mmCIF file with all atom_site columns, C-alpha atoms in Angstrom:
data_model
loop_
_atom_site.group_PDB
_atom_site.id
_atom_site.type_symbol
_atom_site.label_atom_id
_atom_site.label_alt_id
_atom_site.label_comp_id
_atom_site.label_asym_id
_atom_site.label_entity_id
_atom_site.label_seq_id
_atom_site.pdbx_PDB_ins_code
_atom_site.Cartn_x
_atom_site.Cartn_y
_atom_site.Cartn_z
_atom_site.occupancy
_atom_site.B_iso_or_equiv
_atom_site.pdbx_formal_charge
_atom_site.auth_seq_id
_atom_site.auth_comp_id
_atom_site.auth_asym_id
_atom_site.auth_atom_id
_atom_site.pdbx_PDB_model_num
ATOM 1   C CA . MET A 1 1   ? -4.203  -2.557  17.258  1.00 0.00 ? 1   MET A CA 1
ATOM 2   C CA . MET A 1 2   ? -6.192  -5.442  15.811  1.00 0.00 ? 2   MET A CA 1
ATOM 3   C CA . PHE A 1 3   ? -6.719  -5.618  12.071  1.00 0.00 ? 3   PHE A CA 1
ATOM 4   C CA . SER A 1 4   ? -8.613  -8.922  11.997  1.00 0.00 ? 4   SER A CA 1
ATOM 5   C CA . THR A 1 5   ? -9.482  -8.641  8.291   1.00 0.00 ? 5   THR A CA 1
ATOM 6   C CA . LEU A 1 6   ? -5.760  -8.800  7.518   1.00 0.00 ? 6   LEU A CA 1
ATOM 7   C CA . LYS A 1 7   ? -4.999  -11.988 9.465   1.00 0.00 ? 7   LYS A CA 1
ATOM 8   C CA . GLY A 1 8   ? -3.195  -14.456 7.197   1.00 0.00 ? 8   GLY A CA 1
ATOM 9   C CA . ARG A 1 9   ? -3.248  -12.092 4.210   1.00 0.00 ? 9   ARG A CA 1
ATOM 10  C CA . LEU A 1 10  ? -0.148  -10.956 2.327   1.00 0.00 ? 10  LEU A CA 1
ATOM 11  C CA . VAL A 1 11  ? 0.069   -7.153  2.439   1.00 0.00 ? 11  VAL A CA 1
ATOM 12  C CA . PHE A 1 12  ? 2.514   -5.414  0.095   1.00 0.00 ? 12  PHE A CA 1
ATOM 13  C CA . ILE A 1 13  ? 4.004   -2.210  1.519   1.00 0.00 ? 13  ILE A CA 1
ATOM 14  C CA . VAL A 1 14  ? 5.389   0.345   -0.932  1.00 0.00 ? 14  VAL A CA 1
ATOM 15  C CA . GLU A 1 15  ? 6.773   3.230   1.107   1.00 0.00 ? 15  GLU A CA 1
ATOM 16  C CA . ASP A 1 16  ? 10.008  5.223   0.882   1.00 0.00 ? 16  ASP A CA 1
ATOM 17  C CA . GLU A 1 17  ? 9.907   6.795   4.359   1.00 0.00 ? 17  GLU A CA 1
ATOM 18  C CA . TYR A 1 18  ? 11.998  4.296   6.316   1.00 0.00 ? 18  TYR A CA 1
ATOM 19  C CA . PHE A 1 19  ? 10.429  4.685   9.755   1.00 0.00 ? 19  PHE A CA 1
ATOM 20  C CA . LEU A 1 20  ? 6.864   4.753   8.440   1.00 0.00 ? 20  LEU A CA 1
ATOM 21  C CA . ALA A 1 21  ? 7.542   1.701   6.258   1.00 0.00 ? 21  ALA A CA 1
ATOM 22  C CA . PHE A 1 22  ? 8.707   -0.331  9.224   1.00 0.00 ? 22  PHE A CA 1
ATOM 23  C CA . GLU A 1 23  ? 5.944   0.994   11.480  1.00 0.00 ? 23  GLU A CA 1
ATOM 24  C CA . LEU A 1 24  ? 3.426   -0.262  8.891   1.00 0.00 ? 24  LEU A CA 1
ATOM 25  C CA . LYS A 1 25  ? 5.249   -3.585  8.643   1.00 0.00 ? 25  LYS A CA 1
ATOM 26  C CA . ASP A 1 26  ? 5.215   -4.015  12.432  1.00 0.00 ? 26  ASP A CA 1
ATOM 27  C CA . GLU A 1 27  ? 1.496   -3.139  12.643  1.00 0.00 ? 27  GLU A CA 1
ATOM 28  C CA . PHE A 1 28  ? 0.531   -5.651  9.960   1.00 0.00 ? 28  PHE A CA 1
ATOM 29  C CA . LEU A 1 29  ? 2.733   -8.416  11.364  1.00 0.00 ? 29  LEU A CA 1
ATOM 30  C CA . ALA A 1 30  ? 1.238   -7.829  14.820  1.00 0.00 ? 30  ALA A CA 1
ATOM 31  C CA . ALA A 1 31  ? -2.221  -8.220  13.239  1.00 0.00 ? 31  ALA A CA 1
ATOM 32  C CA . GLY A 1 32  ? -1.282  -11.629 11.864  1.00 0.00 ? 32  GLY A CA 1
ATOM 33  C CA . ALA A 1 33  ? -0.738  -10.498 8.295   1.00 0.00 ? 33  ALA A CA 1
ATOM 34  C CA . ARG A 1 34  ? 2.232   -11.514 6.202   1.00 0.00 ? 34  ARG A CA 1
ATOM 35  C CA . VAL A 1 35  ? 4.202   -8.634  4.687   1.00 0.00 ? 35  VAL A CA 1
ATOM 36  C CA . LEU A 1 36  ? 5.895   -8.223  1.331   1.00 0.00 ? 36  LEU A CA 1
ATOM 37  C CA . GLY A 1 37  ? 8.376   -5.353  1.384   1.00 0.00 ? 37  GLY A CA 1
ATOM 38  C CA . PRO A 1 38  ? 8.602   -2.601  2.243   1.00 0.00 ? 38  PRO A CA 1
ATOM 39  C CA . ALA A 1 39  ? 9.708   -1.461  -1.204  1.00 0.00 ? 39  ALA A CA 1
ATOM 40  C CA . PRO A 1 40  ? 11.094  2.104   -1.283  1.00 0.00 ? 40  PRO A CA 1
ATOM 41  C CA . SER A 1 41  ? 11.059  2.695   -5.064  1.00 0.00 ? 41  SER A CA 1
ATOM 42  C CA . VAL A 1 42  ? 8.965   2.013   -8.153  1.00 0.00 ? 42  VAL A CA 1
ATOM 43  C CA . GLU A 1 43  ? 11.660  -0.297  -9.550  1.00 0.00 ? 43  GLU A CA 1
ATOM 44  C CA . GLN A 1 44  ? 11.967  -2.334  -6.343  1.00 0.00 ? 44  GLN A CA 1
ATOM 45  C CA . ALA A 1 45  ? 8.177   -2.472  -5.952  1.00 0.00 ? 45  ALA A CA 1
ATOM 46  C CA . LEU A 1 46  ? 7.686   -3.838  -9.475  1.00 0.00 ? 46  LEU A CA 1
ATOM 47  C CA . THR A 1 47  ? 10.461  -6.406  -8.951  1.00 0.00 ? 47  THR A CA 1
ATOM 48  C CA . LEU A 1 48  ? 9.011   -7.587  -5.618  1.00 0.00 ? 48  LEU A CA 1
ATOM 49  C CA . LEU A 1 49  ? 5.483   -7.697  -7.006  1.00 0.00 ? 49  LEU A CA 1
ATOM 50  C CA . ALA A 1 50  ? 6.625   -9.815  -9.954  1.00 0.00 ? 50  ALA A CA 1
ATOM 51  C CA . SER A 1 51  ? 8.319   -12.253 -7.547  1.00 0.00 ? 51  SER A CA 1
ATOM 52  C CA . GLU A 1 52  ? 5.151   -12.979 -5.564  1.00 0.00 ? 52  GLU A CA 1
ATOM 53  C CA . PRO A 1 53  ? 2.336   -14.940 -7.235  1.00 0.00 ? 53  PRO A CA 1
ATOM 54  C CA . ARG A 1 54  ? -0.334  -14.005 -4.688  1.00 0.00 ? 54  ARG A CA 1
ATOM 55  C CA . VAL A 1 55  ? -0.656  -10.637 -2.976  1.00 0.00 ? 55  VAL A CA 1
ATOM 56  C CA . ASP A 1 56  ? -3.887  -9.889  -1.123  1.00 0.00 ? 56  ASP A CA 1
ATOM 57  C CA . ALA A 1 57  ? -3.630  -6.108  -0.687  1.00 0.00 ? 57  ALA A CA 1
ATOM 58  C CA . ALA A 1 58  ? -1.173  -3.228  -0.900  1.00 0.00 ? 58  ALA A CA 1
ATOM 59  C CA . ILE A 1 59  ? -0.363  0.106   0.688   1.00 0.00 ? 59  ILE A CA 1
ATOM 60  C CA . LEU A 1 60  ? 1.072   2.374   -2.003  1.00 0.00 ? 60  LEU A CA 1
ATOM 61  C CA . ASN A 1 61  ? 2.755   5.696   -1.264  1.00 0.00 ? 61  ASN A CA 1
ATOM 62  C CA . LEU A 1 62  ? 1.943   8.089   -4.095  1.00 0.00 ? 62  LEU A CA 1
ATOM 63  C CA . ASN A 1 63  ? 5.418   9.646   -4.258  1.00 0.00 ? 63  ASN A CA 1
ATOM 64  C CA . LEU A 1 64  ? 8.473   7.419   -3.910  1.00 0.00 ? 64  LEU A CA 1
ATOM 65  C CA . GLY A 1 65  ? 11.614  9.525   -3.686  1.00 0.00 ? 65  GLY A CA 1
ATOM 66  C CA . GLY A 1 66  ? 10.282  12.034  -6.202  1.00 0.00 ? 66  GLY A CA 1
ATOM 67  C CA . GLU A 1 67  ? 8.887   9.395   -8.565  1.00 0.00 ? 67  GLU A CA 1
ATOM 68  C CA . MET A 1 68  ? 5.131   8.925   -8.826  1.00 0.00 ? 68  MET A CA 1
ATOM 69  C CA . SER A 1 69  ? 4.045   5.349   -8.103  1.00 0.00 ? 69  SER A CA 1
ATOM 70  C CA . PHE A 1 70  ? 1.527   5.089   -10.959 1.00 0.00 ? 70  PHE A CA 1
ATOM 71  C CA . PRO A 1 71  ? 3.415   2.204   -12.688 1.00 0.00 ? 71  PRO A CA 1
ATOM 72  C CA . VAL A 1 72  ? 2.996   0.180   -9.481  1.00 0.00 ? 72  VAL A CA 1
ATOM 73  C CA . ALA A 1 73  ? -0.692  1.151   -9.294  1.00 0.00 ? 73  ALA A CA 1
ATOM 74  C CA . GLU A 1 74  ? -1.161  -0.092  -12.863 1.00 0.00 ? 74  GLU A CA 1
ATOM 75  C CA . ALA A 1 75  ? 0.578   -3.390  -12.049 1.00 0.00 ? 75  ALA A CA 1
ATOM 76  C CA . LEU A 1 76  ? -1.644  -3.860  -8.979  1.00 0.00 ? 76  LEU A CA 1
ATOM 77  C CA . LEU A 1 77  ? -4.795  -3.073  -10.976 1.00 0.00 ? 77  LEU A CA 1
ATOM 78  C CA . SER A 1 78  ? -3.804  -5.439  -13.776 1.00 0.00 ? 78  SER A CA 1
ATOM 79  C CA . ARG A 1 79  ? -3.514  -8.253  -11.221 1.00 0.00 ? 79  ARG A CA 1
ATOM 80  C CA . GLY A 1 80  ? -6.733  -7.328  -9.429  1.00 0.00 ? 80  GLY A CA 1
ATOM 81  C CA . ILE A 1 81  ? -4.922  -6.546  -6.175  1.00 0.00 ? 81  ILE A CA 1
ATOM 82  C CA . PRO A 1 82  ? -6.829  -4.069  -3.991  1.00 0.00 ? 82  PRO A CA 1
ATOM 83  C CA . PHE A 1 83  ? -4.743  -1.195  -2.666  1.00 0.00 ? 83  PHE A CA 1
ATOM 84  C CA . VAL A 1 84  ? -4.837  2.131   -0.872  1.00 0.00 ? 84  VAL A CA 1
ATOM 85  C CA . PHE A 1 85  ? -2.782  5.200   -1.747  1.00 0.00 ? 85  PHE A CA 1
ATOM 86  C CA . THR A 1 86  ? -1.024  7.049   1.072   1.00 0.00 ? 86  THR A CA 1
ATOM 87  C CA . THR A 1 87  ? 0.061   10.613  0.458   1.00 0.00 ? 87  THR A CA 1
ATOM 88  C CA . GLY A 1 88  ? 0.852   13.942  1.987   1.00 0.00 ? 88  GLY A CA 1
ATOM 89  C CA . TYR A 1 89  ? -0.441  15.647  -1.158  1.00 0.00 ? 89  TYR A CA 1
ATOM 90  C CA . GLY A 1 90  ? -3.974  16.914  -1.722  1.00 0.00 ? 90  GLY A CA 1
ATOM 91  C CA . ASP A 1 91  ? -6.641  15.382  -3.936  1.00 0.00 ? 91  ASP A CA 1
ATOM 92  C CA . GLY A 1 92  ? -5.194  17.013  -7.065  1.00 0.00 ? 92  GLY A CA 1
ATOM 93  C CA . ALA A 1 93  ? -2.109  14.786  -6.956  1.00 0.00 ? 93  ALA A CA 1
ATOM 94  C CA . LEU A 1 94  ? -4.097  11.661  -7.743  1.00 0.00 ? 94  LEU A CA 1
ATOM 95  C CA . ASP A 1 95  ? -4.497  10.840  -11.380 1.00 0.00 ? 95  ASP A CA 1
ATOM 96  C CA . GLU A 1 96  ? -8.097  10.759  -12.625 1.00 0.00 ? 96  GLU A CA 1
ATOM 97  C CA . ARG A 1 97  ? -7.523  7.115   -13.604 1.00 0.00 ? 97  ARG A CA 1
ATOM 98  C CA . TYR A 1 98  ? -7.908  6.101   -9.956  1.00 0.00 ? 98  TYR A CA 1
ATOM 99  C CA . PRO A 1 99  ? -11.253 7.455   -8.716  1.00 0.00 ? 99  PRO A CA 1
ATOM 100 C CA . GLN A 1 100 ? -12.109 4.108   -7.093  1.00 0.00 ? 100 GLN A CA 1
ATOM 101 C CA . ILE A 1 101 ? -8.887  3.911   -5.046  1.00 0.00 ? 101 ILE A CA 1
ATOM 102 C CA . ALA A 1 102 ? -9.019  5.176   -1.473  1.00 0.00 ? 102 ALA A CA 1
ATOM 103 C CA . ARG A 1 103 ? -6.453  7.721   -0.354  1.00 0.00 ? 103 ARG A CA 1
ATOM 104 C CA . CYS A 1 104 ? -5.184  8.028   3.212   1.00 0.00 ? 104 CYS A CA 1
ATOM 105 C CA . GLU A 1 105 ? -3.546  11.265  4.286   1.00 0.00 ? 105 GLU A CA 1
ATOM 106 C CA . LYS A 1 106 ? -0.126  11.379  5.874   1.00 0.00 ? 106 LYS A CA 1
ATOM 107 C CA . PRO A 1 107 ? 0.728   11.393  8.674   1.00 0.00 ? 107 PRO A CA 1
ATOM 108 C CA . THR A 1 108 ? -0.799  7.947   8.496   1.00 0.00 ? 108 THR A CA 1
ATOM 109 C CA . ASN A 1 109 ? -3.674  7.159   10.824  1.00 0.00 ? 109 ASN A CA 1
ATOM 110 C CA . MET A 1 110 ? -3.551  3.392   11.300  1.00 0.00 ? 110 MET A CA 1
ATOM 111 C CA . GLN A 1 111 ? -7.290  3.095   12.014  1.00 0.00 ? 111 GLN A CA 1
ATOM 112 C CA . ALA A 1 112 ? -8.182  5.023   8.851   1.00 0.00 ? 112 ALA A CA 1
ATOM 113 C CA . LEU A 1 113 ? -5.725  2.923   6.855   1.00 0.00 ? 113 LEU A CA 1
ATOM 114 C CA . HIS A 1 114 ? -7.251  -0.283  8.244   1.00 0.00 ? 114 HIS A CA 1
ATOM 115 C CA . ALA A 1 115 ? -10.753 0.910   7.382   1.00 0.00 ? 115 ALA A CA 1
ATOM 116 C CA . ALA A 1 116 ? -9.685  1.796   3.827   1.00 0.00 ? 116 ALA A CA 1
ATOM 117 C CA . LEU A 1 117 ? -7.929  -1.564  3.333   1.00 0.00 ? 117 LEU A CA 1
ATOM 118 C CA . THR A 1 118 ? -10.896 -3.457  4.758   1.00 0.00 ? 118 THR A CA 1
ATOM 119 C CA . THR A 1 119 ? -13.187 -1.663  2.295   1.00 0.00 ? 119 THR A CA 1
ATOM 120 C CA . ALA A 1 120 ? -10.780 -2.391  -0.577  1.00 0.00 ? 120 ALA A CA 1
ATOM 121 C CA . LEU A 1 121 ? -10.674 -6.085  0.370   1.00 0.00 ? 121 LEU A CA 1
ATOM 122 C CA . THR A 1 122 ? -14.472 -6.392  0.512   1.00 0.00 ? 122 THR A CA 1
ATOM 123 C CA . PRO A 1 123 ? -15.792 -7.687  -2.821  1.00 0.00 ? 123 PRO A CA 1
#
């Protein structure tokens, strides 16, 4: 699958489901993107994010091992990094602070995720 808008960009993957995390990583690498992560927890995500001065976009799972990823969302927003939430939960799980952030349902549809990331990356 070709995600041309991601070529050369650093995509941060925050996902606790091992196989999905590495499927995402493989898809983005195949598209020519660089990948940071995957980070399986809020703590690891914040540490990785702090270690990288420039991140172009992020995929953020809403629930990381029972912990909501809102602290990571806040860190991404504070740095102006566009991101997309992925979740198996309904609309009610998203905090009202994030009406502008796209949400992709799990199981993850790679084409829908690409479309949402492309929209997020478009100024």
